[in-house]
Amino acid sequence: MKRNDTEFAEISPSEFFYRNRDLAGFSNPSRALYSAVRELFENSLDACEIYGKVPDILVRITPLDLDTSIPDPKAYMIKVQDNGPGVDPRYVPKAFGQVFFGSKFQLRQTRGMFGMGGTMAILYGQITTNKPVSITTSIDGVQAFTFDLLIDVQENAPIILRKASHPAEGSTGIMVKLTLEGDYSRAYGKILDYFKQSAMVTPYANITFINPYGHLSIYERVTKVMPVPPKETLLHPYGMDVEAVRRLIKRSNEDSMVRFMSKNFHRVGEKIARKFINYSGFDQDRDPKTLSNDEITKFVRALHRYEDFLQPDASCLSPIGEEILMTGIKKELQPEFIATTVRPPSAYSGFPFIVEVGLAYGSKILPRGLKLFRFANRIPLLYDEANDVASKVLNEEIDWRRYKIPEEAPLAIIVHVCSTKIPYKTVGKEYLADRPELERELKNATREVLRKLSLYLSRKVSIEMDKRRFNIYGKYLPLVAKFSTELSGEKRLPDYKKLLDTKKVQRGIEEYT
Amino acid sequence: MKRNDTEFAEISPSEFFYRNRDLAGFSNPSRALYSAVRELFENSLDACEIYGKVPDILVRITPLDLDTSIPDPKAYMIKVQDNGPGVDPRYVPKAFGQVFFGSKFQLRQTRGMFGMGGTMAILYGQITTNKPVSITTSIDGVQAFTFDLLIDVQENAPIILRKASHPAEGSTGIMVKLTLEGDYSRAYGKILDYFKQSAMVTPYANITFINPYGHLSIYERVTKVMPVPPKETLLHPYGMDVEAVRRLIKRSNEDSMVRFMSKNFHRVGEKIARKFINYSGFDQDRDPKTLSNDEITKFVRALHRYEDFLQPDASCLSPIGEEILMTGIKKELQPEFIATTVRPPSAYSGFPFIVEVGLAYGSKILPRGLKLFRFANRIPLLYDEANDVASKVLNEEIDWRRYKIPEEAPLAIIVHVCSTKIPYKTVGKEYLADRPELERELKNATREVLRKLSLYLSRKVSIEMDKRRFNIYGKYLPLVAKFSTELSGEKRLPDYKKLLDTKKVQRGIEEYT
């Protein structure tokens, strides 16, 4: 056996994701173009919403070489510009040029989860086209700064090639221009679906997309009502682990377990804290800093076993809401019938979440049969549908025969999950893990909207039958009246018309359509 | 609008995977127990194979608290011991206590791809039970070292609690003992499947698994023939990007493009290098160090466009091989019929790969209907089957009717993909991306084994018919002989027996079973 000469090496986070870019959704030129666009676009939406600014976002893809005869994959320039709060110039280089440096690391509902999408896009652009990214930012609308950056992959650090300051055109916000090798001919379908579906759940945003051929797609704002911006929140006892507790102890200045808990745990006040401390068998006034490693473990185990903590409250979540969801669906799918439902807040391992489901039935835009639209924290999810918990629910847990929906009728189910932590299975944010709590909520929500649909359908049927009955009736009644009058030798026909009052029917029809 | 007070933060790689452990397959106590076992086990197998040592591996799971009435999830201790080369004590702390430090970062076929599985297991153990991991290693069989480690998650650095040196019991190897909160009652099915399937593709290994109740499962070595250990290889031109080329230039001392390429590119010799340099329009004797950024980009684009590079050669790959695959399937599935095939080497974006497919038909062990076994670099893949490229091929690209396989008959398809880079979609190594090249090879291989099966089936049928025919014949011939003898007034019966020689049939039967 040859001797042990195993080579060990250390790699940087950039290096890791450079080598494994498939993990972040940058597996090929078509996929990368799509991912880059969505990551930058989602950062812009997040920024606007967190600061309660009605979003105005421009996305433009231009081929670097104007000779259109060059085949894909080729170099494209992506430009994304928003009217958000902008990024403080002090942070720009690291925020865009360093993996694992970002603003998405608090416990708060945002589209971004891993805080690396933008950097990955820039990294991919750099390794395929060798061009620096250009970032222009203004946080006061008066002065703007432009940076040209490259990433030192091995060091995971930004390289600033140029930094310039100049007057801003009156508005705050950020503009990112990056060049990458992409394949628009393969990606455009997904990209258009992505914007269309984004518009469906953000009808309060103006989205302008200009494709490489200069073609304009505009998704216009139809409402200024925005969801309440998400708040940051504390970790729920059920979400705690030894590491988390140790950190809280290190940070906190509370000198008693009770005060420690009521200050640092989500929905734990003095009263609950006391109850729990008794249950866990620790001393009320014990200074948390004096806990040994084993005691911390005992404490955490007790946290997970204790059943009387309050469920995480969802005030930190920002669901779309039935109204905005309706508006969006109506606008983008123009269906014959819409039903929506918002489930009460629930939680999985300490993270609050809300499930919203919409249903659209009968529309020229929709394909025949069932179409599923998936959203998570307002992001459309377009890849790996097969593995998503929503597909599992629709395929395995819904008894479709119960709802008597005409086969081949166009039907769309729109599911939205919002949470402080979306259980994505991949950094590329393709699909959600089948956490049982999530599965349950999705199932119930879907059943609710399906019940509403079958109610509508059955009423529709009976109305049509009424109409038909009245038509036949209306055809023969006059004759019956005429003959019977003649037979009886009367001169005047009886007033049979009031018998033909179909208002009731009319009313019925309007009522349900 | 409130002013921009976005908080930015930097997190360490450990911190990132601590927060997003689902990404690495540590989403819950049951999944984590499974992942921890497999990651440690796979590291042991890799170590043994790279050094050509026939593996002897012991895996033991023991509940920390012997009171079996305590319900899952609870603390378990996992012990994994191998007879491999061991890890040099100088590297132990970082190799086990630091994310992104490891021995899996070369271009070589190994089970490990991301070089972080072991560390993740230790991290998960620490945050759930707060116990240090204990690692004992010996690289010479004479002296052994034992480390007790914790991980400083925020710093992504190992904390050495104890380091001791003591005599080794004559053999090299490593032993890891870690404690984590697990759920064996949910995980045991997967864990047993995992070992069973591992045994199927590593019949040259002795695997001993002791479950929490002390029950022993032994998978005994049935052959000492081991696959050729994988070699390290250079990156193929098609796999190059700007970053990779820039690094090669930095490292190399060659002062001409031709020499530079022939030294650093996979399957590029002087001749091909010259041809390509002409094609790309650079000067043969140009010193690569003088290339500008834009020239490097031009160079890389040319690399991807040029069509006359040789396909990556697969000498660096170590497939299972038909013989070992057969042995393994026979041993673990005991089927009525086996077919295997190994496809010629192919490549996707510069990475060589080989697809091997086995088929097992008719076995009491197998369930009715089709069962798919997936392997990548000899790892059984047990999760997220729906999204795997192999499922896609079986469900969408095989015309099953063509093969006339009796419905409900037990049938297993075993697919193995080996490559210097497996296109996993998740760090948890659950399933493979549907790269078109991979899809094509899987489809062809599956068809080959299915053709072999339907040939076997049709022959089997005709043999049965022969047998039946001979039986009837054999029943009446004696009577026919008797009567005809009497009629002809003869005394002696003719020797009709030789007409009943069913050896041909017998031979036929043996031949195809």
CSV table of N, CA and C in Angstrom, one decimal, chain A residues 72-176:
chain,number,residue,atom,x,y,z
A,72,ASP,N,-26.3,31.9,-29.8
A,72,ASP,CA,-26.1,31.6,-28.3
A,72,ASP,C,-25.3,30.4,-28.1
A,73,PRO,N,-24.7,30.2,-27.0
A,73,PRO,CA,-24.5,31.1,-25.9
A,73,PRO,C,-23.5,32.3,-26.3
A,74,LYS,N,-23.8,33.5,-25.8
A,74,LYS,CA,-22.9,34.6,-26.1
A,74,LYS,C,-23.1,35.6,-24.9
A,75,ALA,N,-22.2,36.7,-25.0
A,75,ALA,CA,-22.2,37.6,-23.9
A,75,ALA,C,-23.4,38.6,-23.9
A,76,TYR,N,-24.1,38.7,-22.8
A,76,TYR,CA,-25.2,39.7,-22.7
A,76,TYR,C,-24.9,40.6,-21.5
A,77,MET,N,-25.4,41.8,-21.6
A,77,MET,CA,-25.3,42.7,-20.5
A,77,MET,C,-26.7,42.8,-19.9
A,78,ILE,N,-26.7,42.6,-18.6
A,78,ILE,CA,-28.0,42.7,-17.8
A,78,ILE,C,-27.9,44.0,-17.0
A,79,LYS,N,-29.0,44.8,-17.1
A,79,LYS,CA,-29.0,46.0,-16.4
A,79,LYS,C,-30.3,46.0,-15.5
A,80,VAL,N,-30.2,46.2,-14.2
A,80,VAL,CA,-31.3,46.2,-13.3
A,80,VAL,C,-31.3,47.5,-12.5
A,81,GLN,N,-32.3,48.3,-12.6
A,81,GLN,CA,-32.4,49.6,-12.0
A,81,GLN,C,-33.6,49.7,-11.1
A,82,ASP,N,-33.5,50.2,-9.9
A,82,ASP,CA,-34.7,50.3,-9.0
A,82,ASP,C,-34.8,51.7,-8.4
A,83,ASN,N,-35.9,52.0,-7.8
A,83,ASN,CA,-36.1,53.3,-7.1
A,83,ASN,C,-36.1,53.1,-5.6
A,84,GLY,N,-35.4,52.0,-5.1
A,84,GLY,CA,-35.3,51.7,-3.7
A,84,GLY,C,-34.4,52.6,-2.9
A,85,PRO,N,-34.1,52.2,-1.7
A,85,PRO,CA,-33.3,53.1,-0.8
A,85,PRO,C,-31.8,53.2,-1.2
A,86,GLY,N,-31.4,52.3,-2.1
A,86,GLY,CA,-30.0,52.3,-2.5
A,86,GLY,C,-29.2,51.6,-1.4
A,87,VAL,N,-27.9,51.3,-1.7
A,87,VAL,CA,-27.0,50.7,-0.8
A,87,VAL,C,-25.9,51.7,-0.4
A,88,ASP,N,-25.7,51.8,0.9
A,88,ASP,CA,-24.7,52.7,1.4
A,88,ASP,C,-23.4,52.4,0.8
A,89,PRO,N,-22.8,53.4,0.1
A,89,PRO,CA,-21.5,53.1,-0.6
A,89,PRO,C,-20.5,52.4,0.2
A,90,ARG,N,-20.5,52.7,1.5
A,90,ARG,CA,-19.4,52.0,2.3
A,90,ARG,C,-19.5,50.5,2.2
A,91,TYR,N,-20.8,50.0,2.0
A,91,TYR,CA,-21.0,48.5,1.9
A,91,TYR,C,-20.9,47.9,0.5
A,92,VAL,N,-21.0,48.8,-0.5
A,92,VAL,CA,-21.1,48.3,-1.8
A,92,VAL,C,-20.1,47.2,-2.2
A,93,PRO,N,-18.8,47.5,-2.0
A,93,PRO,CA,-17.8,46.5,-2.5
A,93,PRO,C,-18.0,45.1,-1.9
A,94,LYS,N,-18.2,45.0,-0.6
A,94,LYS,CA,-18.3,43.7,0.1
A,94,LYS,C,-19.7,43.1,-0.2
A,95,ALA,N,-20.7,44.0,-0.2
A,95,ALA,CA,-22.1,43.4,-0.4
A,95,ALA,C,-22.2,42.7,-1.8
A,96,PHE,N,-21.4,43.3,-2.8
A,96,PHE,CA,-21.5,42.7,-4.1
A,96,PHE,C,-20.3,41.8,-4.5
A,97,GLY,N,-19.2,42.0,-3.8
A,97,GLY,CA,-18.0,41.3,-4.2
A,97,GLY,C,-17.5,40.2,-3.2
A,98,GLN,N,-18.3,39.9,-2.2
A,98,GLN,CA,-17.9,38.9,-1.2
A,98,GLN,C,-19.0,37.9,-0.9
A,99,VAL,N,-18.8,36.6,-1.1
A,99,VAL,CA,-19.8,35.6,-0.7
A,99,VAL,C,-19.9,35.6,0.8
A,100,PHE,N,-21.1,35.4,1.3
A,100,PHE,CA,-21.4,35.4,2.8
A,100,PHE,C,-21.3,36.8,3.4
A,101,PHE,N,-21.4,37.9,2.6
A,101,PHE,CA,-21.5,39.2,3.2
A,101,PHE,C,-22.8,39.8,2.7
A,102,GLY,N,-23.7,40.1,3.5
A,102,GLY,CA,-24.9,40.7,3.0
A,102,GLY,C,-25.9,41.2,4.1
A,103,SER,N,-27.1,41.5,3.6
A,103,SER,CA,-28.1,42.1,4.5
A,103,SER,C,-29.2,41.2,4.8
A,104,LYS,N,-29.1,39.9,4.4
A,104,LYS,CA,-30.2,39.0,4.4
A,104,LYS,C,-30.1,38.0,5.6
A,105,PHE,N,-29.2,38.3,6.6
A,105,PHE,CA,-28.9,37.4,7.6
A,105,PHE,C,-29.7,37.6,8.9
A,106,GLN,N,-30.7,38.5,8.8
A,106,GLN,CA,-31.6,38.6,10.0
A,106,GLN,C,-32.8,37.6,9.8
A,107,LEU,N,-33.5,37.4,10.9
A,107,LEU,CA,-34.7,36.6,10.9
A,107,LEU,C,-35.9,37.4,10.4
A,108,ARG,N,-36.1,37.5,9.1
A,108,ARG,CA,-37.1,38.4,8.6
A,108,ARG,C,-37.5,37.8,7.2
A,109,GLN,N,-38.8,38.1,6.9
A,109,GLN,CA,-39.3,37.6,5.6
A,109,GLN,C,-38.7,38.4,4.4
A,110,THR,N,-37.8,37.8,3.6
A,110,THR,CA,-37.4,38.5,2.4
A,110,THR,C,-37.3,37.4,1.3
A,111,ARG,N,-37.3,37.9,0.1
A,111,ARG,CA,-37.1,37.0,-1.0
A,111,ARG,C,-35.8,36.3,-0.9
A,112,GLY,N,-34.8,37.1,-0.7
A,112,GLY,CA,-33.4,36.5,-0.5
A,112,GLY,C,-33.4,35.7,0.8
A,113,MET,N,-32.7,34.6,0.8
A,113,MET,CA,-32.6,33.7,1.9
A,113,MET,C,-31.2,33.5,2.3
A,114,PHE,N,-30.3,33.4,1.3
A,114,PHE,CA,-28.9,33.0,1.5
A,114,PHE,C,-28.0,34.1,1.4
A,115,GLY,N,-28.5,35.3,0.9
A,115,GLY,CA,-27.6,36.5,0.9
A,115,GLY,C,-26.5,36.4,-0.1
A,116,MET,N,-26.6,35.6,-1.2
A,116,MET,CA,-25.5,35.4,-2.1
A,116,MET,C,-25.9,35.5,-3.5
A,117,GLY,N,-27.1,35.6,-3.8
A,117,GLY,CA,-27.6,35.6,-5.2
A,117,GLY,C,-26.9,36.6,-6.1
A,118,GLY,N,-26.9,37.8,-5.6
A,118,GLY,CA,-26.3,38.9,-6.4
A,118,GLY,C,-24.8,38.6,-6.7
A,119,THR,N,-24.1,38.2,-5.6
A,119,THR,CA,-22.7,38.0,-5.7
A,119,THR,C,-22.4,36.8,-6.7
A,120,MET,N,-23.3,35.8,-6.6
A,120,MET,CA,-23.1,34.6,-7.6
A,120,MET,C,-23.3,35.1,-9.0
A,121,ALA,N,-24.2,36.0,-9.3
A,121,ALA,CA,-24.5,36.5,-10.6
A,121,ALA,C,-23.2,37.2,-11.1
A,122,ILE,N,-22.6,38.0,-10.2
A,122,ILE,CA,-21.4,38.8,-10.6
A,122,ILE,C,-20.3,37.8,-10.8
A,123,LEU,N,-20.1,36.8,-9.9
A,123,LEU,CA,-19.1,35.8,-10.1
A,123,LEU,C,-19.2,35.1,-11.4
A,124,TYR,N,-20.4,34.7,-11.7
A,124,TYR,CA,-20.6,33.9,-13.0
A,124,TYR,C,-20.3,34.8,-14.2
A,125,GLY,N,-20.7,36.1,-14.1
A,125,GLY,CA,-20.4,37.0,-15.2
A,125,GLY,C,-18.9,37.1,-15.4
A,126,GLN,N,-18.2,37.2,-14.3
A,126,GLN,CA,-16.7,37.4,-14.3
A,126,GLN,C,-16.0,36.2,-14.9
A,127,ILE,N,-16.4,35.0,-14.5
A,127,ILE,CA,-15.7,33.8,-15.0
A,127,ILE,C,-16.0,33.5,-16.4
A,128,THR,N,-17.1,34.0,-16.9
A,128,THR,CA,-17.5,33.7,-18.3
A,128,THR,C,-17.1,34.9,-19.3
A,129,THR,N,-17.1,36.1,-18.8
A,129,THR,CA,-16.8,37.2,-19.7
A,129,THR,C,-15.6,38.0,-19.3
A,130,ASN,N,-15.2,37.8,-18.0
A,130,ASN,CA,-14.0,38.5,-17.5
A,130,ASN,C,-14.2,40.0,-17.4
A,131,LYS,N,-15.5,40.4,-17.4
A,131,LYS,CA,-15.8,41.9,-17.3
A,131,LYS,C,-16.2,42.2,-15.9
A,132,PRO,N,-15.8,43.4,-15.4
A,132,PRO,CA,-16.2,43.9,-14.1
A,132,PRO,C,-17.7,44.2,-14.1
A,133,VAL,N,-18.3,44.2,-12.9
A,133,VAL,CA,-19.7,44.6,-12.7
A,133,VAL,C,-19.6,46.1,-12.4
A,134,SER,N,-20.6,46.8,-12.8
A,134,SER,CA,-20.7,48.3,-12.5
A,134,SER,C,-21.9,48.5,-11.6
A,135,ILE,N,-21.7,49.1,-10.5
A,135,ILE,CA,-22.8,49.4,-9.5
A,135,ILE,C,-22.9,50.9,-9.2
A,136,THR,N,-24.1,51.4,-9.5
A,136,THR,CA,-24.3,52.8,-9.2
A,136,THR,C,-25.4,52.9,-8.1
A,137,THR,N,-25.1,53.7,-7.0
A,137,THR,CA,-26.0,53.7,-5.9
A,137,THR,C,-26.2,55.1,-5.4
A,138,SER,N,-27.4,55.5,-4.9
A,138,SER,CA,-27.6,56.7,-4.3
A,138,SER,C,-28.6,56.5,-3.1
A,139,ILE,N,-28.2,57.0,-1.9
A,139,ILE,CA,-29.1,56.8,-0.7
A,139,ILE,C,-29.7,58.1,-0.3
A,140,ASP,N,-29.4,59.2,-1.0
A,140,ASP,CA,-30.0,60.4,-0.7
A,140,ASP,C,-30.7,61.1,-1.9
A,141,GLY,N,-30.5,60.6,-3.0
A,141,GLY,CA,-31.0,61.2,-4.3
A,141,GLY,C,-30.3,62.4,-4.7
A,142,VAL,N,-29.3,62.8,-4.0
A,142,VAL,CA,-28.5,64.0,-4.3
A,142,VAL,C,-27.2,63.5,-5.0
A,143,GLN,N,-26.4,62.7,-4.2
A,143,GLN,CA,-25.1,62.2,-4.7
A,143,GLN,C,-25.2,60.7,-5.0
A,144,ALA,N,-24.5,60.4,-6.1
A,144,ALA,CA,-24.5,58.9,-6.5
A,144,ALA,C,-23.0,58.5,-6.6
A,145,PHE,N,-22.8,57.2,-6.3
A,145,PHE,CA,-21.5,56.6,-6.5
A,145,PHE,C,-21.5,55.4,-7.4
A,146,THR,N,-20.5,55.4,-8.3
A,146,THR,CA,-20.4,54.2,-9.2
A,146,THR,C,-19.1,53.4,-8.9
A,147,PHE,N,-19.3,52.1,-8.8
A,147,PHE,CA,-18.1,51.2,-8.5
A,147,PHE,C,-18.0,50.3,-9.7
A,148,ASP,N,-16.7,50.0,-10.1
A,148,ASP,CA,-16.5,48.9,-11.0
A,148,ASP,C,-15.7,47.9,-10.2
A,149,LEU,N,-16.3,46.6,-10.1
A,149,LEU,CA,-15.7,45.6,-9.2
A,149,LEU,C,-15.4,44.3,-10.0
A,150,LEU,N,-14.4,43.7,-9.5
A,150,LEU,CA,-14.1,42.2,-9.8
A,150,LEU,C,-14.1,41.5,-8.5
A,151,ILE,N,-14.2,40.2,-8.5
A,151,ILE,CA,-14.1,39.4,-7.3
A,151,ILE,C,-12.8,38.6,-7.4
A,152,ASP,N,-12.0,38.7,-6.3
A,152,ASP,CA,-10.9,37.8,-6.1
A,152,ASP,C,-11.4,36.5,-5.6
A,153,VAL,N,-11.6,35.5,-6.5
A,153,VAL,CA,-12.3,34.3,-6.0
A,153,VAL,C,-11.6,33.5,-5.0
A,154,GLN,N,-10.2,33.4,-5.1
A,154,GLN,CA,-9.5,32.6,-4.2
A,154,GLN,C,-9.5,33.3,-2.8
A,155,GLU,N,-9.5,34.6,-2.8
A,155,GLU,CA,-9.5,35.4,-1.5
A,155,GLU,C,-10.9,35.7,-1.0
A,156,ASN,N,-11.9,35.5,-1.9
A,156,ASN,CA,-13.3,35.9,-1.6
A,156,ASN,C,-13.3,37.3,-1.1
A,157,ALA,N,-12.8,38.2,-1.9
A,157,ALA,CA,-12.8,39.6,-1.6
A,157,ALA,C,-13.0,40.5,-2.9
A,158,PRO,N,-13.6,41.6,-2.8
A,158,PRO,CA,-13.9,42.5,-3.9
A,158,PRO,C,-12.6,43.2,-4.3
A,159,ILE,N,-12.4,43.4,-5.7
A,159,ILE,CA,-11.3,44.2,-6.2
A,159,ILE,C,-12.0,45.5,-6.8
A,160,ILE,N,-11.7,46.6,-6.2
A,160,ILE,CA,-12.3,47.9,-6.7
A,160,ILE,C,-11.4,48.4,-7.9
A,161,LEU,N,-12.0,48.4,-9.1
A,161,LEU,CA,-11.2,48.9,-10.2
A,161,LEU,C,-11.4,50.4,-10.4
A,162,ARG,N,-12.6,50.9,-10.0
A,162,ARG,CA,-12.9,52.3,-10.2
A,162,ARG,C,-14.0,52.7,-9.2
A,163,LYS,N,-13.8,53.9,-8.6
A,163,LYS,CA,-14.9,54.4,-7.7
A,163,LYS,C,-15.1,55.9,-8.1
A,164,ALA,N,-16.3,56.3,-8.5
A,164,ALA,CA,-16.5,57.7,-8.9
A,164,ALA,C,-17.7,58.2,-8.2
A,165,SER,N,-17.7,59.5,-7.9
A,165,SER,CA,-18.9,60.1,-7.3
A,165,SER,C,-19.5,61.1,-8.3
A,166,HIS,N,-20.8,61.2,-8.4
A,166,HIS,CA,-21.4,62.2,-9.3
A,166,HIS,C,-22.8,62.5,-8.8
A,167,PRO,N,-23.5,63.6,-9.3
A,167,PRO,CA,-24.8,63.9,-8.9
A,167,PRO,C,-25.8,62.8,-9.3
A,168,ALA,N,-26.8,62.6,-8.4
A,168,ALA,CA,-27.8,61.6,-8.7
A,168,ALA,C,-29.0,62.4,-9.3
A,169,GLU,N,-29.8,61.6,-10.2
A,169,GLU,CA,-30.9,62.3,-10.8
A,169,GLU,C,-32.1,62.4,-9.9
A,170,GLY,N,-31.9,62.9,-8.7
A,170,GLY,CA,-33.1,63.2,-7.9
A,170,GLY,C,-33.6,62.0,-7.1
A,171,SER,N,-33.4,60.8,-7.6
A,171,SER,CA,-34.0,59.7,-6.8
A,171,SER,C,-33.0,58.7,-6.3
A,172,THR,N,-33.4,58.1,-5.1
A,172,THR,CA,-32.5,57.1,-4.6
A,172,THR,C,-32.6,55.8,-5.4
A,173,GLY,N,-31.8,54.8,-5.1
A,173,GLY,CA,-31.9,53.5,-5.7
A,173,GLY,C,-30.6,53.0,-6.1
A,174,ILE,N,-30.6,51.9,-6.8
A,174,ILE,CA,-29.4,51.2,-7.2
A,174,ILE,C,-29.5,50.8,-8.7
A,175,MET,N,-28.4,50.8,-9.4
A,175,MET,CA,-28.4,50.3,-10.8
A,175,MET,C,-27.2,49.3,-10.9
A,176,VAL,N,-27.5,48.1,-11.3
A,176,VAL,CA,-26.4,47.1,-11.5
A,176,VAL,C,-26.3,46.8,-13.0
